[in-house]
Coordinates of C-alpha atoms and ligand atoms in Angstrom, one line a residue:
X1 CA 9.1 -4.6 -24.0
X2 CA 7.7 -8.0 -23.3
X3 CA 4.8 -8.4 -20.8
X4 CA 5.8 -9.5 -17.3
X5 CA 4.4 -12.8 -16.1
X6 CA 3.2 -11.2 -12.8
X7 CA 0.8 -9.0 -14.8
X8 CA -1.7 -11.7 -15.9
X9 CA -5.0 -12.8 -14.5
X10 CA -5.4 -16.6 -15.2
X11 CA -7.9 -16.0 -18.1
X12 CA -5.5 -13.5 -19.7
X13 CA -2.5 -15.9 -19.4
X14 CA -4.7 -18.6 -21.2
X15 CA -5.4 -16.1 -24.0
X16 CA -1.7 -15.2 -24.2
X17 CA -0.8 -18.8 -24.6
X18 CA -3.6 -19.9 -27.0
X19 CA -2.0 -23.3 -27.9
X20 CA -1.6 -24.4 -24.3
X21 CA -4.1 -26.6 -22.5
X22 CA -5.8 -25.1 -19.4
X23 CA -4.1 -27.4 -17.0
X24 CA -0.7 -26.2 -18.3
X25 CA -1.6 -22.6 -17.5
X26 CA -2.7 -23.8 -14.0
X27 CA 0.7 -25.5 -13.6
X28 CA 2.5 -22.2 -14.5
X29 CA 0.4 -20.4 -12.0
X30 CA 1.0 -23.0 -9.3
X31 CA 4.8 -22.7 -9.8
X32 CA 4.6 -19.0 -9.3
X33 CA 2.0 -18.6 -6.6
X34 CA 2.2 -21.8 -4.7
X35 CA 5.9 -22.8 -5.1
X36 CA 7.1 -19.2 -5.4
X37 CA 9.2 -20.1 -8.4
X38 CA 9.4 -17.5 -11.1
X39 CA 12.3 -18.9 -13.1
X40 CA 10.7 -20.6 -16.1
X41 CA 13.6 -23.1 -16.5
X42 CA 13.0 -24.4 -13.0
X43 CA 9.4 -25.2 -13.6
X44 CA 10.3 -28.9 -13.9
X45 CA 6.7 -30.2 -14.6
X46 CA 6.5 -28.1 -17.8
X47 CA 7.7 -29.5 -21.1
X48 CA 11.0 -27.9 -22.3
X49 CA 9.2 -26.4 -25.3
X50 CA 6.7 -24.5 -23.1
X51 CA 9.6 -23.3 -20.8
X52 CA 11.3 -22.0 -23.9
X53 CA 8.0 -20.4 -25.1
X54 CA 7.6 -18.6 -21.8
X55 CA 11.2 -17.4 -21.9
X56 CA 10.7 -16.0 -25.4
X57 CA 7.3 -14.4 -24.8
X58 CA 7.5 -13.1 -21.2
X59 CA 9.7 -11.2 -18.7
X60 CA 10.2 -12.7 -15.2
X61 CA 12.8 -10.4 -13.6
X62 CA 12.3 -9.1 -10.1
X63 CA 13.6 -5.9 -8.4
X64 CA 17.0 -6.3 -6.8
X65 CA 17.0 -6.2 -3.0
X66 CA 20.0 -3.9 -2.4
X67 CA 19.6 -3.3 1.4
X68 CA 17.6 -4.7 4.3
X69 CA 17.4 -2.7 7.5
X70 CA 16.2 -4.6 10.5
X71 CA 14.6 -2.7 13.4
X72 CA 14.9 -3.8 17.0
X73 CA 11.2 -4.5 16.9
X74 CA 11.6 -6.9 14.1
X75 CA 10.4 -4.6 11.3
X76 CA 12.3 -5.0 8.1
X77 CA 12.8 -2.2 5.5
X78 CA 13.8 -3.3 2.0
X79 CA 15.4 -1.0 -0.5
X80 CA 14.7 -2.3 -4.0
X81 CA 16.3 -1.3 -7.2
X82 CA 14.0 -1.3 -10.3
X83 CA 15.0 -2.1 -13.9
X84 CA 15.7 1.5 -14.6
X85 CA 17.8 1.9 -11.3
X86 CA 15.1 3.9 -9.6
X87 CA 14.7 2.9 -6.0
X88 CA 11.6 2.1 -3.9
X89 CA 11.1 0.9 -0.3
X90 CA 8.8 -1.7 1.2
X91 CA 8.4 -2.5 4.9
X92 CA 7.5 -5.9 6.4
X93 CA 6.0 -5.6 9.9
X94 CA 5.7 -8.8 12.0
X95 CA 3.2 -8.6 14.8
X96 CA 2.1 -11.6 16.9
X97 CA 0.5 -13.9 14.3
X98 CA 0.3 -11.2 11.6
X99 CA 2.8 -10.2 9.0
X100 CA 1.9 -6.9 7.3
X101 CA 3.6 -5.7 4.2
X102 CA 3.6 -2.0 3.4
X103 CA 4.1 -1.5 -0.3
X104 CA 4.9 1.4 -2.6
X105 CA 2.8 2.4 -5.6
X106 CA 5.0 5.1 -7.1
X107 CA 8.6 6.2 -7.2
X108 CA 8.3 9.3 -5.1
X109 CA 5.0 11.2 -4.9
X110 CA 3.6 14.4 -6.3
X111 CA 1.3 15.2 -3.4
X112 CA 3.8 17.1 -1.3
X113 CA 2.4 16.5 2.2
X114 CA 4.5 18.5 4.6
X115 CA 5.0 15.7 7.2
X116 CA 6.1 13.1 4.7
X117 CA 9.7 12.2 3.7
X118 CA 8.6 10.7 0.4
X119 CA 7.3 14.1 -0.7
X120 CA 10.9 15.4 -0.8
X121 CA 11.6 13.1 -3.8
X122 CA 8.8 14.6 -6.0
X123 CA 7.1 12.2 -8.4
X124 CA 9.5 10.3 -10.5
X125 CA 7.1 7.8 -12.0
X126 CA 4.3 5.4 -11.4
X127 CA 5.1 1.7 -10.6
X128 CA 4.1 -0.9 -13.2
X129 CA 1.6 -3.6 -12.1
X130 CA 4.4 -6.2 -11.9
X131 CA 6.5 -3.8 -9.8
X132 CA 3.7 -3.4 -7.3
X133 CA 3.2 -7.2 -7.2
X134 CA 7.0 -8.0 -7.2
X135 CA 7.1 -6.4 -3.7
X136 CA 4.5 -9.0 -2.5
X137 CA 6.3 -11.8 -4.2
X138 CA 9.6 -10.9 -2.6
X139 CA 8.0 -10.5 0.8
X140 CA 6.4 -14.0 0.6
X141 CA 9.8 -15.5 -0.3
X142 CA 11.5 -13.6 2.5
X143 CA 8.9 -14.9 5.0
X144 CA 9.5 -18.6 3.9
X145 CA 7.3 -20.7 6.3
X146 CA 5.5 -17.7 7.8
X147 CA 2.4 -16.4 6.0
X148 CA 2.0 -12.9 4.7
X149 CA -1.3 -11.9 6.2
X150 CA -1.9 -8.2 5.3
X151 CA -1.0 -5.8 2.6
X152 CA -1.3 -2.0 2.9
X153 CA -0.7 0.5 0.1
X154 CA 0.9 3.0 2.5
X155 CA 4.5 3.0 1.3
X156 CA 5.9 5.5 -1.2
X157 CA 3.4 7.2 -3.5
X158 CA -0.3 8.1 -3.6
X159 CA -2.1 4.9 -4.8
X160 CA -5.0 6.7 -6.3
X161 CA -2.6 8.7 -8.6
X162 CA -1.7 5.3 -10.1
X163 CA -5.2 3.9 -9.9
X164 CA -5.4 1.8 -13.1
X165 CA -2.2 -0.2 -12.1
X166 CA -3.2 -0.4 -8.5
X167 CA -6.7 -1.8 -9.4
X168 CA -5.2 -4.5 -11.7
X169 CA -2.6 -5.4 -9.1
X170 CA -5.3 -5.8 -6.4
X171 CA -7.4 -8.0 -8.8
X172 CA -4.3 -10.3 -9.2
X173 CA -3.7 -10.2 -5.4
X174 CA -7.2 -11.4 -4.8
X175 CA -7.5 -14.0 -7.6
X176 CA -7.7 -17.4 -6.0
X177 CA -5.3 -18.9 -8.6
X178 CA -2.8 -16.1 -8.0
X179 CA -2.0 -14.6 -4.6
X180 CA -5.4 -15.4 -3.2
X181 CA -5.7 -12.6 -0.6
X182 CA -9.0 -11.9 1.0
X183 CA -10.3 -8.3 0.3
X184 CA -10.4 -7.6 4.1
X185 CA -6.6 -8.1 4.1
X186 CA -5.8 -5.4 1.6
X187 CA -5.9 -1.7 2.5
X188 CA -5.5 1.2 0.1
X189 CA -4.5 4.5 1.7
X190 CA -5.2 7.9 0.2
X191 CA -4.7 11.5 0.9
X192 CA -8.2 12.1 -0.6
X193 CA -8.2 12.5 -4.4
X194 CA -12.0 12.9 -4.8
X195 CA -12.5 12.0 -8.5
X196 CA -10.3 8.9 -8.1
X197 CA -12.3 7.8 -5.0
X198 CA -15.4 7.8 -7.2
X199 CA -13.6 5.8 -9.8
X200 CA -12.4 3.3 -7.2
X201 CA -15.9 2.9 -5.8
X202 CA -17.3 2.4 -9.3
X203 CA -14.7 -0.2 -10.2
X204 CA -16.4 -2.6 -7.8
X205 CA -13.1 -3.6 -6.3
X206 CA -13.5 -4.9 -2.8
X207 CA -10.8 -3.4 -0.6
X208 CA -10.5 -1.6 2.7
X209 CA -10.0 2.2 2.4
X210 CA -7.8 4.3 4.7
X211 CA -7.8 8.1 4.5
X212 CA -4.8 10.1 5.8
X213 CA -6.7 12.9 7.5
X214 CA -4.4 14.6 10.1
X215 CA -6.6 17.6 10.6
X216 CA -10.3 18.4 10.0
X217 CA -9.7 22.2 10.2
X218 CA -9.5 23.3 6.5
X219 CA -6.6 25.8 7.0
X220 CA -4.5 23.4 9.0
X221 CA -5.1 20.4 6.7
X222 CA -4.1 22.6 3.8
X223 CA -0.8 23.3 5.6
X224 CA -0.1 19.6 6.1
X225 CA -1.6 18.3 2.9
X226 CA -1.7 20.7 -0.2
X227 CA -4.2 18.3 -1.8
X228 CA -6.8 19.8 0.5
X229 CA -6.7 23.1 -1.4
X230 CA -8.1 21.3 -4.5
X231 CA -10.3 18.9 -2.6
X232 CA -11.6 20.7 0.5
X233 CA -12.8 18.8 3.6
X234 CA -16.5 19.3 3.0
X235 CA -16.2 17.8 -0.5
X236 CA -14.0 15.0 0.8
X237 CA -16.6 14.1 3.4
X238 CA -19.4 13.9 0.8
X239 CA -17.2 11.8 -1.4
X240 CA -16.5 9.4 1.5
X241 CA -20.1 9.1 2.4
X242 CA -20.9 8.1 -1.2
X243 CA -17.9 5.7 -1.2
X244 CA -19.1 4.1 2.0
X245 CA -22.5 3.4 0.5
X246 CA -20.8 1.2 -2.2
X247 CA -18.5 -0.8 0.0
X248 CA -18.9 -3.4 2.8
X249 CA -16.0 -2.2 4.9
X250 CA -15.8 0.7 7.3
X251 CA -13.4 3.5 6.3
X252 CA -10.3 3.9 8.5
X253 CA -9.0 7.4 9.1
X254 CA -5.3 7.9 9.9
X255 CA -4.5 10.8 12.1
X256 CA -0.8 11.6 12.8
X257 CA -0.5 13.4 16.1
X258 CA 1.8 16.4 15.9
X259 CA 2.7 18.3 19.1
X260 CA 1.2 21.8 19.4
X261 CA -0.5 21.5 16.0
X262 CA -3.4 19.2 15.7
X263 CA -4.1 17.9 19.2
X264 CA -5.9 20.8 20.9
X265 CA -9.6 21.1 22.0
X266 CA -10.6 22.8 18.7
X267 CA -8.9 20.0 16.7
X268 CA -10.8 17.4 18.7
X269 CA -14.1 19.2 18.3
X270 CA -13.6 19.5 14.5
X271 CA -12.6 15.8 14.3
X272 CA -15.7 14.6 16.2
X273 CA -17.9 16.7 13.9
X274 CA -16.3 15.4 10.7
X275 CA -16.3 11.7 11.7
X276 CA -19.6 11.7 13.7
X277 CA -21.8 10.4 11.0
X278 CA -19.4 8.2 9.0
X279 CA -19.2 4.5 9.9
X280 CA -15.4 4.4 10.5
X281 CA -12.4 3.6 12.6
X282 CA -9.9 6.1 13.7
X283 CA -6.2 5.2 14.0
X284 CA -4.0 7.7 15.8
X285 CA -0.3 7.5 15.5
X286 CA 2.5 9.7 16.9
X287 CA 4.4 11.8 14.4
X288 CA 7.7 10.1 13.6
X289 CA 10.4 12.7 13.8
X290 CA 12.3 13.1 10.5
X291 CA 15.4 15.3 10.8
X292 CA 15.0 18.5 8.7
X293 CA 11.2 18.7 9.4
X294 CA 9.8 21.3 11.8
X295 CA 7.2 19.1 13.5
X296 CA 7.5 17.6 17.0
X297 CA 6.3 14.3 18.4
X298 CA 3.9 14.5 21.3
X299 CA 4.6 12.8 24.7
X300 CA 2.7 9.6 25.7
X301 CA 0.7 11.8 28.2
X302 CA -0.3 14.2 25.5
X303 CA -1.4 11.2 23.3
X304 CA -3.5 9.8 26.2
X305 CA -5.2 13.2 26.8
X306 CA -6.1 13.4 23.1
X307 CA -7.5 9.9 23.1
X308 CA -9.6 10.6 26.2
X309 CA -11.0 13.7 24.5
X310 CA -12.0 11.5 21.6
X311 CA -14.0 9.1 23.8
X312 CA -17.3 10.8 22.6
X313 CA -16.7 9.2 19.2
X314 CA -18.9 6.2 18.8
X315 CA -16.5 4.6 16.4
X316 CA -13.4 2.7 17.5
X317 CA -10.3 4.8 18.2
X318 CA -7.0 2.9 18.1
X319 CA -3.6 4.1 19.1
X320 CA -1.2 2.5 16.6
X321 CA 2.3 2.3 17.9
X322 CA 4.8 3.1 15.2
X323 CA 7.0 0.3 14.0
X324 CA 10.5 0.4 12.5
X325 CA 11.2 4.0 13.7
X326 CA 14.9 3.3 14.3
X327 CA 15.3 2.3 10.6
X328 CA 13.2 5.2 9.2
X329 CA 10.7 2.6 8.2
X330 CA 7.7 4.1 10.0
X331 CA 4.8 6.0 8.5
X332 CA 5.9 9.2 6.7
X333 CA 9.6 8.2 6.9
X334 CA 10.1 6.4 3.6
X335 CA 12.3 8.2 1.1
X336 CA 15.1 6.7 -0.9
X337 CA 18.1 8.7 -1.6
X338 CA 17.9 9.2 -5.3
X339 CA 21.3 8.5 -6.9
Ligands
LIG1 S1 1.8 11.2 2.7 FE1 1.3 9.9 1.0 S2 0.3 11.3 -0.4 FE2 1.4 12.6 1.0 S3 3.3 13.0 0.1 FE3 3.6 11.2 1.4 S4 3.3 9.4 0.0 FE4 2.4 11.2 -1.0

């Protein structure tokens, strides 16, 4: 298979087209990343011979958007069909002057978290670099005049299980001749794959890290997230303290509030102890009910009580209202029906 045009850093594209002058390579990049035009034949400032060369040497297809669900809060969930007919979802969340895109890194996921709809698909395959970036490209086109401001790897899949492709995709997202996103606008979320956290820290990539925590009591977290059997909380904490030393950004912890499960006094005590000496932010979010799953969503009063109990934490605690719930586009709700 030919390489896809979205998989190149500028210096790599120059090497791939050795006979082309540097300004021609810049023109190609401008067409893609400034004009959002990926059809080689429409790149009207390029000579016909170069357009033909691009057509011969490179792929430029995008996933097909087969469905867009629009929530009453403005959130849009896109169902995308890949070249092999596998499906993924991405979610575009408008919020005041911010537009956040939640992207997938895998088709399905192997990590089997018990609160997550994606887990029911199992892992089908990793996304290629261009498939990760195509989601961003499509979202930018969809937004037209509005700017895409933030990208979160919180869609389908565990990004650290596809780390090599995710790292390369982020480098292209951040390159100033490509998507030109600031590191502080990109967040990678993980369930806590310890060796990969080390690899990510050692890669030198500048990104924000979010950790899906959900309980800091070992047995309870194991029930929610089987990954915790292999990588226990004590080891996860050490890995995160080491990660923090190598990055400029505070770690964000995500905590899904599940009624009668992880919101009691002992849960708060364990959470305060776990987070106490990590420079971090804590995002709490209400469990989004998914039919067929046993968990229940707490009431607003129960959420307020939990947050009040967390006041002792010196780090910021944010209650993140779930978006796109009515279209199953909220956290933990993404799962395509595999056909
Ligand atoms: S929560 Fe994330 S890591 Fe866990 S099964 Fe779902 S997609 Fe995978």
